Amino acid sequence: MSDLGFGIVGTGFIAGILADAITRAPGAHLAAVSSRSLAKAQDFVEGRSGVAAVEGLETLLARADVAAVYVAIPTAAKEAVTLAAIAAGKHVLVDKPLPDAEAVRRMTQAAAEKGVLFMDATHFSHHPRTATIRAESAARIGRPRSLNTTFYFPFDDRENIRFDPAQEPMGAVGDMAWYSMRAVVEYLRPAGALTKVSVVPERDPATGAVIRLSGVLGFESGESATLDVGYTAGTAIMDLSLLGTAGMITMDDFVLDWHDSFPFDHPDTPVGFVHRSGMAHRSAFDFVETPSDLPQEVRMIRAFADAVASEAAEDWGAYSKASLETQTLLDAIWRACSA
Ligand SMILES: NC(=O)c1ccc[n+]([C@@H]2O[C@H](COP(=O)([O-])OP(=O)(O)OC[C@H]3O[C@@H](n4cnc5c(N)ncnc54)[C@H](OP(=O)(O)O)[C@@H]3O)[C@@H](O)[C@H]2O)c1
């Protein structure tokens, strides 16, 4: 098995989660972490044996033991860092959201030209539940026609980047609606172009950051999607329903499964989805279990390392395509938000 050396750019919240995931993932190891301040990098690697702490991106990119870079920094800074990593010949895993679809095109094109892998860090795409629904939805629910997602977690720290439009320009739209739009890409898979977008955003009066949004999207081919996302509901909500022509799939943890994802650890709560069709009473709803050998963020790192090891660069385009489709839908929501 290959052993892909990762370097992380950033020492914040999600960098810590992914450092653990990289350490656990078969086929990968954490080689180095860079910060704009050496002291922060040193604090970050404390207790992580064999991981180098370095100051600055250039130092990280110069390291021969770093073959892949995980970009875990505010969205406004992601493109420059990603392009520099690609230019240095590193494979890149970039956290969501991305600045806009044009930036995604520039980054994915640069990666393709350099012969390195580009992937966005959407964990749920790598859970076996996602592949199962994609494979079985036609047989279970017919043609998917509408997708409804709600994603909230309680959050009100105005010092955080999510409340700073200079660092996270789309606020809760980028942070939360990204997952709603990835669910459209993974599950609804509309055949036609986006033709309608209508949104109701709510902004934080102190910072101007978007903190909540409800919206509806319509596609030329007749599919529709609704979303409701934000920080303001006072509870974690991760509901998804996918309605087809012959049934419905639902789950209440579509972003971060209750069973074993970074904020949740409930071994007795199985992961899966509820399937119902016809006039079934609740007692007849079917729970389809989709167990996973590893937490979804660890599977993401394993998938990344496997893709690099396979050297099947022609397959890498699927990851870029998913990023671009997700970001294009997100941009449309953002344009409607700002109109
Ligand atoms: N996929 C997921 O599940 C997930 C979960 C949470 C967050 N995210 C995304 O990941 C990104 C980071 O979120 P976070 O919660 O980890 O933020 P955070 O805790 O504020 O950490 C961001 C880190 O980026 C570095 N940084 C800040 N400004 C920078 C700049 N201008 N240039 C380069 N580096 C800079 C800082 O590290 P140094 O000071 O050490 O340089 C900082 O610690 C966000 O876009 C967020 O949406 C994804």
mmCIF file of C-alpha atoms and ligand atoms in Angstrom:
data_model
loop_
_atom_site.group_PDB
_atom_site.id
_atom_site.type_symbol
_atom_site.label_atom_id
_atom_site.label_comp_id
_atom_site.label_asym_id
_atom_site.label_seq_id
_atom_site.Cartn_x
_atom_site.Cartn_y
_atom_site.Cartn_z
ATOM 1 C CA MET A 1 0.000 0.000 0.000
ATOM 2 C CA SER A 2 1.186 3.525 -0.788
ATOM 3 C CA ASP A 3 1.742 5.986 2.007
ATOM 4 C CA LEU A 4 0.849 9.471 0.840
ATOM 5 C CA GLY A 5 2.525 12.260 2.817
ATOM 6 C CA PHE A 6 0.128 15.106 3.628
ATOM 7 C CA GLY A 7 0.938 18.671 4.584
ATOM 8 C CA ILE A 8 -1.776 20.824 6.129
ATOM 9 C CA VAL A 9 -2.085 24.568 5.589
ATOM 10 C CA GLY A 10 -3.838 26.123 8.591
ATOM 11 C CA THR A 11 -4.037 25.251 12.250
ATOM 12 C CA GLY A 12 -7.690 25.973 13.009
ATOM 13 C CA PHE A 13 -10.704 23.887 13.899
ATOM 14 C CA ILE A 14 -11.103 21.680 10.841
ATOM 15 C CA ALA A 15 -7.334 21.264 10.419
ATOM 16 C CA GLY A 16 -7.335 19.446 13.771
ATOM 17 C CA ILE A 17 -10.170 17.115 12.730
ATOM 18 C CA LEU A 18 -8.490 16.262 9.436
ATOM 19 C CA ALA A 19 -5.053 15.835 11.041
ATOM 20 C CA ASP A 20 -6.632 13.017 13.074
ATOM 21 C CA ALA A 21 -8.343 11.616 9.979
ATOM 22 C CA ILE A 22 -5.099 11.637 7.972
ATOM 23 C CA THR A 23 -3.356 9.845 10.827
ATOM 24 C CA ARG A 24 -6.066 7.150 10.896
ATOM 25 C CA ALA A 25 -6.456 6.684 7.139
ATOM 26 C CA PRO A 26 -4.869 3.678 5.467
ATOM 27 C CA GLY A 27 -2.456 4.804 2.735
ATOM 28 C CA ALA A 28 -1.748 8.260 4.184
ATOM 29 C CA HIS A 29 0.248 9.943 6.900
ATOM 30 C CA LEU A 30 0.661 13.475 8.173
ATOM 31 C CA ALA A 31 4.146 14.772 7.352
ATOM 32 C CA ALA A 32 3.985 18.487 8.167
ATOM 33 C CA VAL A 33 1.725 21.357 9.200
ATOM 34 C CA SER A 34 2.249 24.987 8.243
ATOM 35 C CA SER A 35 1.028 28.129 9.901
ATOM 36 C CA ARG A 36 1.692 31.780 9.300
ATOM 37 C CA SER A 37 3.295 31.602 12.756
ATOM 38 C CA LEU A 38 5.840 28.941 13.684
ATOM 39 C CA ALA A 39 4.644 28.933 17.305
ATOM 40 C CA LYS A 40 1.098 28.030 16.209
ATOM 41 C CA ALA A 41 2.377 25.219 13.997
ATOM 42 C CA GLN A 42 4.482 23.915 16.885
ATOM 43 C CA ASP A 43 1.475 23.983 19.237
ATOM 44 C CA PHE A 44 -0.591 22.158 16.634
ATOM 45 C CA VAL A 45 1.863 19.279 16.170
ATOM 46 C CA GLU A 46 2.495 18.812 19.880
ATOM 47 C CA GLY A 47 1.708 15.180 20.669
ATOM 48 C CA ARG A 48 1.744 14.238 16.970
ATOM 49 C CA SER A 49 4.964 12.322 16.702
ATOM 50 C CA GLY A 50 6.962 12.596 13.487
ATOM 51 C CA VAL A 51 4.978 15.596 12.197
ATOM 52 C CA ALA A 52 7.037 18.676 11.285
ATOM 53 C CA ALA A 53 5.891 22.185 12.182
ATOM 54 C CA VAL A 54 6.798 24.789 9.580
ATOM 55 C CA GLU A 55 6.289 28.503 9.109
ATOM 56 C CA GLY A 56 4.777 29.650 5.849
ATOM 57 C CA LEU A 57 3.401 28.011 2.745
ATOM 58 C CA GLU A 58 6.639 28.135 0.759
ATOM 59 C CA THR A 59 8.474 26.096 3.393
ATOM 60 C CA LEU A 60 5.728 23.490 3.352
ATOM 61 C CA LEU A 61 5.665 23.275 -0.438
ATOM 62 C CA ALA A 62 9.451 22.854 -0.605
ATOM 63 C CA ARG A 63 9.309 19.650 1.433
ATOM 64 C CA ALA A 64 9.877 16.410 -0.468
ATOM 65 C CA ASP A 65 7.896 14.422 2.131
ATOM 66 C CA VAL A 66 4.739 16.428 1.346
ATOM 67 C CA ALA A 67 3.061 14.988 -1.745
ATOM 68 C CA ALA A 68 -0.444 16.267 -0.970
ATOM 69 C CA VAL A 69 -1.671 19.473 0.637
ATOM 70 C CA TYR A 70 -4.867 19.865 2.621
ATOM 71 C CA VAL A 71 -6.029 23.496 2.497
ATOM 72 C CA ALA A 72 -7.894 24.319 5.741
ATOM 73 C CA ILE A 73 -8.049 28.099 5.718
ATOM 74 C CA PRO A 74 -10.694 30.800 5.187
ATOM 75 C CA THR A 75 -12.354 30.748 1.770
ATOM 76 C CA ALA A 76 -10.965 34.139 0.692
ATOM 77 C CA ALA A 77 -7.412 32.702 0.886
ATOM 78 C CA LYS A 78 -8.066 29.242 -0.599
ATOM 79 C CA GLU A 79 -7.452 29.855 -4.309
ATOM 80 C CA ALA A 80 -4.001 31.441 -3.981
ATOM 81 C CA VAL A 81 -2.783 28.699 -1.647
ATOM 82 C CA THR A 82 -4.288 25.934 -3.795
ATOM 83 C CA LEU A 83 -2.770 27.278 -7.006
ATOM 84 C CA ALA A 84 0.641 27.577 -5.328
ATOM 85 C CA ALA A 85 0.409 23.976 -4.097
ATOM 86 C CA ILE A 86 -0.594 22.755 -7.564
ATOM 87 C CA ALA A 87 2.253 24.720 -9.171
ATOM 88 C CA ALA A 88 4.611 22.959 -6.750
ATOM 89 C CA GLY A 89 3.295 19.607 -8.036
ATOM 90 C CA LYS A 90 1.266 18.703 -4.941
ATOM 91 C CA HIS A 91 -2.095 16.953 -4.996
ATOM 92 C CA VAL A 92 -4.709 19.150 -3.293
ATOM 93 C CA LEU A 93 -7.614 18.540 -0.929
ATOM 94 C CA VAL A 94 -9.385 21.864 -0.413
ATOM 95 C CA ASP A 95 -12.012 22.493 2.208
ATOM 96 C CA LYS A 96 -15.404 23.827 1.209
ATOM 97 C CA PRO A 97 -16.832 26.219 0.180
ATOM 98 C CA LEU A 98 -14.753 27.459 -2.749
ATOM 99 C CA PRO A 99 -14.636 31.142 -3.707
ATOM 100 C CA ASP A 100 -16.800 30.810 -6.851
ATOM 101 C CA ALA A 101 -17.203 28.639 -9.940
ATOM 102 C CA GLU A 102 -14.592 30.589 -11.911
ATOM 103 C CA ALA A 103 -12.053 29.908 -9.172
ATOM 104 C CA VAL A 104 -13.009 26.221 -9.253
ATOM 105 C CA ARG A 105 -12.396 26.197 -13.019
ATOM 106 C CA ARG A 106 -8.985 27.819 -12.591
ATOM 107 C CA MET A 107 -7.959 25.420 -9.813
ATOM 108 C CA THR A 108 -9.222 22.238 -11.463
ATOM 109 C CA GLN A 109 -7.738 23.203 -14.820
ATOM 110 C CA ALA A 110 -4.378 23.957 -13.222
ATOM 111 C CA ALA A 111 -4.510 20.590 -11.425
ATOM 112 C CA ALA A 112 -5.345 18.740 -14.643
ATOM 113 C CA GLU A 113 -2.514 20.459 -16.514
ATOM 114 C CA LYS A 114 -0.037 19.649 -13.751
ATOM 115 C CA GLY A 115 -1.256 16.039 -13.454
ATOM 116 C CA VAL A 116 -2.268 16.293 -9.793
ATOM 117 C CA LEU A 117 -5.524 15.402 -8.042
ATOM 118 C CA PHE A 118 -8.027 18.094 -6.974
ATOM 119 C CA MET A 119 -10.729 17.139 -4.468
ATOM 120 C CA ASP A 120 -12.983 19.200 -2.217
ATOM 121 C CA ALA A 121 -13.314 18.035 1.374
ATOM 122 C CA THR A 122 -17.010 17.109 1.524
ATOM 123 C CA HIS A 123 -17.059 14.224 3.970
ATOM 124 C CA PHE A 124 -20.532 12.785 3.351
ATOM 125 C CA SER A 125 -19.817 12.086 -0.310
ATOM 126 C CA HIS A 126 -17.450 9.358 0.915
ATOM 127 C CA HIS A 127 -19.859 7.577 3.270
ATOM 128 C CA PRO A 128 -21.114 4.262 1.831
ATOM 129 C CA ARG A 129 -24.661 5.570 2.390
ATOM 130 C CA THR A 130 -24.179 8.058 -0.446
ATOM 131 C CA ALA A 131 -23.057 5.399 -2.929
ATOM 132 C CA THR A 132 -25.903 3.104 -1.816
ATOM 133 C CA ILE A 133 -28.558 5.762 -2.389
ATOM 134 C CA ARG A 134 -27.074 6.651 -5.765
ATOM 135 C CA ALA A 135 -27.098 2.985 -6.774
ATOM 136 C CA GLU A 136 -30.542 2.112 -5.386
ATOM 137 C CA SER A 137 -32.678 5.233 -5.663
ATOM 138 C CA ALA A 138 -34.118 4.391 -9.098
ATOM 139 C CA ALA A 139 -35.309 0.981 -7.876
ATOM 140 C CA ARG A 140 -36.554 2.319 -4.540
ATOM 141 C CA ILE A 141 -38.191 5.653 -5.386
ATOM 142 C CA GLY A 142 -38.291 5.903 -9.162
ATOM 143 C CA ARG A 143 -37.174 9.186 -10.713
ATOM 144 C CA PRO A 144 -36.052 11.728 -8.071
ATOM 145 C CA ARG A 145 -38.197 14.865 -8.468
ATOM 146 C CA SER A 146 -37.609 16.960 -5.370
ATOM 147 C CA LEU A 147 -35.014 17.231 -2.647
ATOM 148 C CA ASN A 148 -35.548 19.055 0.627
ATOM 149 C CA THR A 149 -32.644 19.682 2.986
ATOM 150 C CA THR A 150 -32.329 21.448 6.318
ATOM 151 C CA PHE A 151 -28.933 21.980 7.898
ATOM 152 C CA TYR A 152 -28.508 24.003 11.087
ATOM 153 C CA PHE A 153 -26.133 24.073 14.001
ATOM 154 C CA PRO A 154 -26.326 26.577 16.833
ATOM 155 C CA PHE A 155 -23.512 29.098 16.462
ATOM 156 C CA ASP A 156 -23.183 32.745 17.459
ATOM 157 C CA ASP A 157 -19.449 33.499 17.856
ATOM 158 C CA ARG A 158 -18.983 36.816 16.071
ATOM 159 C CA GLU A 159 -15.206 36.459 16.391
ATOM 160 C CA ASN A 160 -15.308 33.378 14.143
ATOM 161 C CA ILE A 161 -14.474 33.562 10.414
ATOM 162 C CA ARG A 162 -18.080 32.574 9.615
ATOM 163 C CA PHE A 163 -19.178 36.034 10.809
ATOM 164 C CA ASP A 164 -16.467 37.859 8.816
ATOM 165 C CA PRO A 165 -17.542 38.537 5.216
ATOM 166 C CA ALA A 166 -13.929 39.398 4.298
ATOM 167 C CA GLN A 167 -12.855 35.832 5.146
ATOM 168 C CA GLU A 168 -16.031 33.848 4.452
ATOM 169 C CA PRO A 169 -17.880 36.048 1.943
ATOM 170 C CA MET A 170 -20.945 33.783 1.734
ATOM 171 C CA GLY A 171 -21.279 33.200 5.501
ATOM 172 C CA ALA A 172 -23.818 30.494 6.294
ATOM 173 C CA VAL A 173 -24.586 30.087 2.588
ATOM 174 C CA GLY A 174 -21.059 28.891 1.854
ATOM 175 C CA ASP A 175 -20.740 27.019 5.102
ATOM 176 C CA MET A 176 -24.096 25.205 5.194
ATOM 177 C CA ALA A 177 -25.848 25.473 1.804
ATOM 178 C CA TRP A 178 -22.733 23.867 0.268
ATOM 179 C CA TYR A 179 -24.007 20.572 1.695
ATOM 180 C CA SER A 180 -27.545 21.140 0.414
ATOM 181 C CA MET A 181 -26.138 21.772 -3.046
ATOM 182 C CA ARG A 182 -23.822 18.750 -2.873
ATOM 183 C CA ALA A 183 -26.920 16.710 -1.976
ATOM 184 C CA VAL A 184 -28.542 18.021 -5.178
ATOM 185 C CA VAL A 185 -25.459 16.885 -7.108
ATOM 186 C CA GLU A 186 -25.269 13.482 -5.396
ATOM 187 C CA TYR A 187 -28.947 12.535 -5.116
ATOM 188 C CA LEU A 188 -31.315 14.698 -7.177
ATOM 189 C CA ARG A 189 -29.015 14.785 -10.205
ATOM 190 C CA PRO A 190 -31.240 17.066 -12.317
ATOM 191 C CA ALA A 191 -30.905 16.486 -16.043
ATOM 192 C CA GLY A 192 -31.648 20.081 -17.037
ATOM 193 C CA ALA A 193 -30.213 23.489 -16.258
ATOM 194 C CA LEU A 194 -31.093 25.590 -13.240
ATOM 195 C CA THR A 195 -33.885 27.959 -14.259
ATOM 196 C CA LYS A 196 -35.292 29.385 -11.009
ATOM 197 C CA VAL A 197 -33.775 30.473 -7.709
ATOM 198 C CA SER A 198 -35.586 32.275 -4.938
ATOM 199 C CA VAL A 199 -34.140 32.899 -1.476
ATOM 200 C CA VAL A 200 -34.903 34.535 1.858
ATOM 201 C CA PRO A 201 -31.642 35.349 3.639
ATOM 202 C CA GLU A 202 -31.205 36.691 7.165
ATOM 203 C CA ARG A 203 -28.100 38.722 8.041
ATOM 204 C CA ASP A 204 -26.453 39.329 11.381
ATOM 205 C CA PRO A 205 -27.108 43.010 12.108
ATOM 206 C CA ALA A 206 -23.669 43.519 13.686
ATOM 207 C CA THR A 207 -21.461 41.930 10.993
ATOM 208 C CA GLY A 208 -23.653 41.714 7.892
ATOM 209 C CA ALA A 209 -22.854 37.991 7.612
ATOM 210 C CA VAL A 210 -25.639 35.761 6.307
ATOM 211 C CA ILE A 211 -26.675 33.595 9.259
ATOM 212 C CA ARG A 212 -29.780 31.878 7.871
ATOM 213 C CA LEU A 213 -31.355 31.247 4.477
ATOM 214 C CA SER A 214 -34.392 29.513 3.049
ATOM 215 C CA GLY A 215 -34.602 28.936 -0.662
ATOM 216 C CA VAL A 216 -36.058 27.083 -3.586
ATOM 217 C CA LEU A 217 -34.408 26.025 -6.850
ATOM 218 C CA GLY A 218 -36.084 24.821 -10.037
ATOM 219 C CA PHE A 219 -34.569 22.967 -12.960
ATOM 220 C CA GLU A 220 -35.494 22.925 -16.649
ATOM 221 C CA SER A 221 -36.114 19.170 -16.403
ATOM 222 C CA GLY A 222 -38.781 19.673 -13.699
ATOM 223 C CA GLU A 223 -36.829 18.768 -10.557
ATOM 224 C CA SER A 224 -36.910 21.136 -7.580
ATOM 225 C CA ALA A 225 -34.915 21.565 -4.402
ATOM 226 C CA THR A 226 -35.650 23.455 -1.223
ATOM 227 C CA LEU A 227 -33.111 24.316 1.431
ATOM 228 C CA ASP A 228 -33.178 25.817 4.873
ATOM 229 C CA VAL A 229 -29.785 26.427 6.475
ATOM 230 C CA GLY A 230 -28.126 28.491 9.167
ATOM 231 C CA TYR A 231 -26.974 28.961 12.725
ATOM 232 C CA THR A 232 -30.142 30.308 14.335
ATOM 233 C CA ALA A 233 -32.487 27.396 15.131
ATOM 234 C CA GLY A 234 -30.957 26.589 18.513
ATOM 235 C CA THR A 235 -30.364 22.959 17.620
ATOM 236 C CA ALA A 236 -28.508 20.723 15.183
ATOM 237 C CA ILE A 237 -30.713 19.709 12.233
ATOM 238 C CA MET A 238 -29.522 17.636 9.253
ATOM 239 C CA ASP A 239 -32.751 16.506 7.590
ATOM 240 C CA LEU A 240 -32.985 15.349 4.015
ATOM 241 C CA SER A 241 -35.900 14.016 2.016
ATOM 242 C CA LEU A 242 -35.618 12.836 -1.549
ATOM 243 C CA LEU A 243 -38.985 12.373 -3.225
ATOM 244 C CA GLY A 244 -39.262 10.321 -6.364
ATOM 245 C CA THR A 245 -42.102 9.073 -8.536
ATOM 246 C CA ALA A 246 -42.458 5.815 -6.563
ATOM 247 C CA GLY A 247 -41.376 6.558 -3.005
ATOM 248 C CA MET A 248 -39.252 8.617 -0.702
ATOM 249 C CA ILE A 249 -35.891 8.434 1.054
ATOM 250 C CA THR A 250 -35.293 10.370 4.269
ATOM 251 C CA MET A 251 -32.534 10.768 6.818
ATOM 252 C CA ASP A 252 -31.950 13.058 9.767
ATOM 253 C CA ASP A 253 -28.137 13.165 9.670
ATOM 254 C CA PHE A 254 -27.260 13.695 6.007
ATOM 255 C CA VAL A 255 -24.156 15.851 6.643
ATOM 256 C CA LEU A 256 -22.546 14.306 9.726
ATOM 257 C CA ASP A 257 -23.896 10.921 10.727
ATOM 258 C CA TRP A 258 -24.926 10.455 14.358
ATOM 259 C CA HIS A 259 -23.062 7.143 14.497
ATOM 260 C CA ASP A 260 -19.423 8.190 14.050
ATOM 261 C CA SER A 261 -18.588 11.565 12.552
ATOM 262 C CA PHE A 262 -16.429 14.260 14.094
ATOM 263 C CA PRO A 263 -19.084 15.911 16.294
ATOM 264 C CA PHE A 264 -21.091 12.743 17.047
ATOM 265 C CA ASP A 265 -20.226 9.362 18.499
ATOM 266 C CA HIS A 266 -23.231 7.135 19.129
ATOM 267 C CA PRO A 267 -22.206 3.532 18.434
ATOM 268 C CA ASP A 268 -25.759 2.293 19.046
ATOM 269 C CA THR A 269 -27.285 4.574 16.415
ATOM 270 C CA PRO A 270 -26.937 2.852 13.042
ATOM 271 C CA VAL A 271 -26.309 4.870 9.869
ATOM 272 C CA GLY A 272 -28.667 4.511 6.960
ATOM 273 C CA PHE A 273 -31.831 5.929 5.451
ATOM 274 C CA VAL A 274 -35.558 5.430 5.721
ATOM 275 C CA HIS A 275 -37.348 4.199 2.634
ATOM 276 C CA ARG A 276 -41.096 4.366 2.232
ATOM 277 C CA SER A 277 -43.484 3.853 -0.623
ATOM 278 C CA GLY A 278 -47.188 3.370 -1.251
ATOM 279 C CA MET A 279 -49.569 3.860 1.684
ATOM 280 C CA ALA A 280 -47.108 2.444 4.208
ATOM 281 C CA HIS A 281 -47.798 3.309 7.829
ATOM 282 C CA ARG A 282 -44.774 4.419 9.915
ATOM 283 C CA SER A 283 -44.448 0.879 11.271
ATOM 284 C CA ALA A 284 -43.801 -0.322 7.708
ATOM 285 C CA PHE A 285 -41.123 2.213 6.838
ATOM 286 C CA ASP A 286 -37.945 0.397 5.955
ATOM 287 C CA PHE A 287 -34.642 1.440 7.579
ATOM 288 C CA VAL A 288 -31.819 0.543 5.202
ATOM 289 C CA GLU A 289 -28.560 0.264 7.108
ATOM 290 C CA THR A 290 -25.361 1.402 5.413
ATOM 291 C CA PRO A 291 -22.567 0.645 7.866
ATOM 292 C CA SER A 292 -19.110 2.075 7.338
ATOM 293 C CA ASP A 293 -15.729 0.592 8.216
ATOM 294 C CA LEU A 294 -14.360 4.034 9.057
ATOM 295 C CA PRO A 295 -15.722 7.525 9.811
ATOM 296 C CA GLN A 296 -16.576 9.387 6.613
ATOM 297 C CA GLU A 297 -13.745 11.921 6.925
ATOM 298 C CA VAL A 298 -11.242 9.049 7.236
ATOM 299 C CA ARG A 299 -12.794 7.369 4.197
ATOM 300 C CA MET A 300 -12.362 10.647 2.319
ATOM 301 C CA ILE A 301 -8.613 10.622 3.019
ATOM 302 C CA ARG A 302 -8.403 6.951 2.070
ATOM 303 C CA ALA A 303 -10.265 7.665 -1.196
ATOM 304 C CA PHE A 304 -7.895 10.553 -1.900
ATOM 305 C CA ALA A 305 -4.807 8.388 -1.259
ATOM 306 C CA ASP A 306 -6.287 5.534 -3.329
ATOM 307 C CA ALA A 307 -6.999 7.879 -6.234
ATOM 308 C CA VAL A 308 -3.441 9.210 -6.171
ATOM 309 C CA ALA A 309 -2.028 5.680 -5.936
ATOM 310 C CA SER A 310 -4.166 4.450 -8.848
ATOM 311 C CA GLU A 311 -2.644 7.116 -11.095
ATOM 312 C CA ALA A 312 -5.888 6.865 -13.101
ATOM 313 C CA ALA A 313 -5.902 10.585 -13.800
ATOM 314 C CA GLU A 314 -8.861 10.133 -16.168
ATOM 315 C CA ASP A 315 -11.013 9.201 -13.127
ATOM 316 C CA TRP A 316 -9.954 12.250 -11.147
ATOM 317 C CA GLY A 317 -12.174 14.483 -13.260
ATOM 318 C CA ALA A 318 -15.259 13.196 -11.413
ATOM 319 C CA TYR A 319 -14.077 14.950 -8.257
ATOM 320 C CA SER A 320 -13.502 18.248 -10.087
ATOM 321 C CA LYS A 321 -16.903 17.926 -11.759
ATOM 322 C CA ALA A 322 -18.680 17.479 -8.415
ATOM 323 C CA SER A 323 -16.882 20.537 -7.007
ATOM 324 C CA LEU A 324 -17.815 22.670 -9.996
ATOM 325 C CA GLU A 325 -21.461 21.561 -10.051
ATOM 326 C CA THR A 326 -21.842 22.177 -6.324
ATOM 327 C CA GLN A 327 -20.174 25.583 -6.482
ATOM 328 C CA THR A 328 -22.196 26.638 -9.541
ATOM 329 C CA LEU A 329 -25.456 25.996 -7.666
ATOM 330 C CA LEU A 330 -24.074 27.761 -4.588
ATOM 331 C CA ASP A 331 -23.111 30.784 -6.693
ATOM 332 C CA ALA A 332 -26.663 30.983 -8.044
ATOM 333 C CA ILE A 333 -28.025 31.050 -4.493
ATOM 334 C CA TRP A 334 -25.485 33.691 -3.549
ATOM 335 C CA ARG A 335 -26.370 35.870 -6.544
ATOM 336 C CA ALA A 336 -30.061 35.637 -5.586
ATOM 337 C CA CYS A 337 -29.094 36.496 -2.031
ATOM 338 C CA SER A 338 -27.184 39.557 -3.045
ATOM 339 C CA ALA A 339 -29.738 40.769 -5.623
HETATM 340 N N1 LIG B 1 -15.452 19.993 5.666
HETATM 341 C C1 LIG B 1 -15.900 20.304 6.878
HETATM 342 O O1 LIG B 1 -16.562 19.505 7.547
HETATM 343 C C2 LIG B 1 -15.579 21.650 7.454
HETATM 344 C C3 LIG B 1 -15.816 21.871 8.809
HETATM 345 C C4 LIG B 1 -15.458 23.091 9.339
HETATM 346 C C5 LIG B 1 -14.927 24.085 8.522
HETATM 347 N N2 LIG B 1 -14.763 23.873 7.189
HETATM 348 C C6 LIG B 1 -14.239 24.944 6.308
HETATM 349 O O2 LIG B 1 -12.849 25.039 6.522
HETATM 350 C C7 LIG B 1 -12.449 26.418 6.464
HETATM 351 C C8 LIG B 1 -11.700 26.738 7.763
HETATM 352 O O3 LIG B 1 -12.635 26.640 8.840
HETATM 353 P P1 LIG B 1 -12.150 26.533 10.361
HETATM 354 O O4 LIG B 1 -13.390 26.397 11.171
HETATM 355 O O5 LIG B 1 -11.099 25.515 10.514
HETATM 356 O O6 LIG B 1 -11.521 28.006 10.574
HETATM 357 P P2 LIG B 1 -10.487 28.487 11.691
HETATM 358 O O7 LIG B 1 -10.627 27.669 12.910
HETATM 359 O O8 LIG B 1 -10.633 29.958 11.796
HETATM 360 O O9 LIG B 1 -9.045 28.141 11.057
HETATM 361 C C9 LIG B 1 -8.595 28.737 9.872
HETATM 362 C C10 LIG B 1 -7.073 28.694 9.870
HETATM 363 O O10 LIG B 1 -6.635 29.245 8.633
HETATM 364 C C11 LIG B 1 -5.416 29.965 8.824
HETATM 365 N N3 LIG B 1 -5.596 31.269 8.177
HETATM 366 C C12 LIG B 1 -6.386 32.278 8.568
HETATM 367 N N4 LIG B 1 -6.331 33.290 7.687
HETATM 368 C C13 LIG B 1 -5.481 32.903 6.716
HETATM 369 C C14 LIG B 1 -5.004 33.507 5.538
HETATM 370 N N5 LIG B 1 -5.399 34.729 5.172
HETATM 371 N N6 LIG B 1 -4.123 32.835 4.780
HETATM 372 C C15 LIG B 1 -3.728 31.595 5.144
HETATM 373 N N7 LIG B 1 -4.151 30.978 6.259
HETATM 374 C C16 LIG B 1 -5.017 31.627 7.036
HETATM 375 C C17 LIG B 1 -5.203 30.108 10.306
HETATM 376 O O11 LIG B 1 -4.091 29.307 10.655
HETATM 377 P P3 LIG B 1 -2.697 29.989 10.992
HETATM 378 O O12 LIG B 1 -3.016 31.223 11.787
HETATM 379 O O13 LIG B 1 -1.998 28.959 11.756
HETATM 380 O O14 LIG B 1 -2.012 30.331 9.687
HETATM 381 C C18 LIG B 1 -6.453 29.556 10.958
HETATM 382 O O15 LIG B 1 -6.196 28.785 12.082
HETATM 383 C C19 LIG B 1 -13.720 27.232 6.273
HETATM 384 O O16 LIG B 1 -13.849 27.630 4.927
HETATM 385 C C20 LIG B 1 -14.842 26.296 6.652
HETATM 386 O O17 LIG B 1 -16.047 26.491 5.935
HETATM 387 C C21 LIG B 1 -15.051 22.671 6.660
#
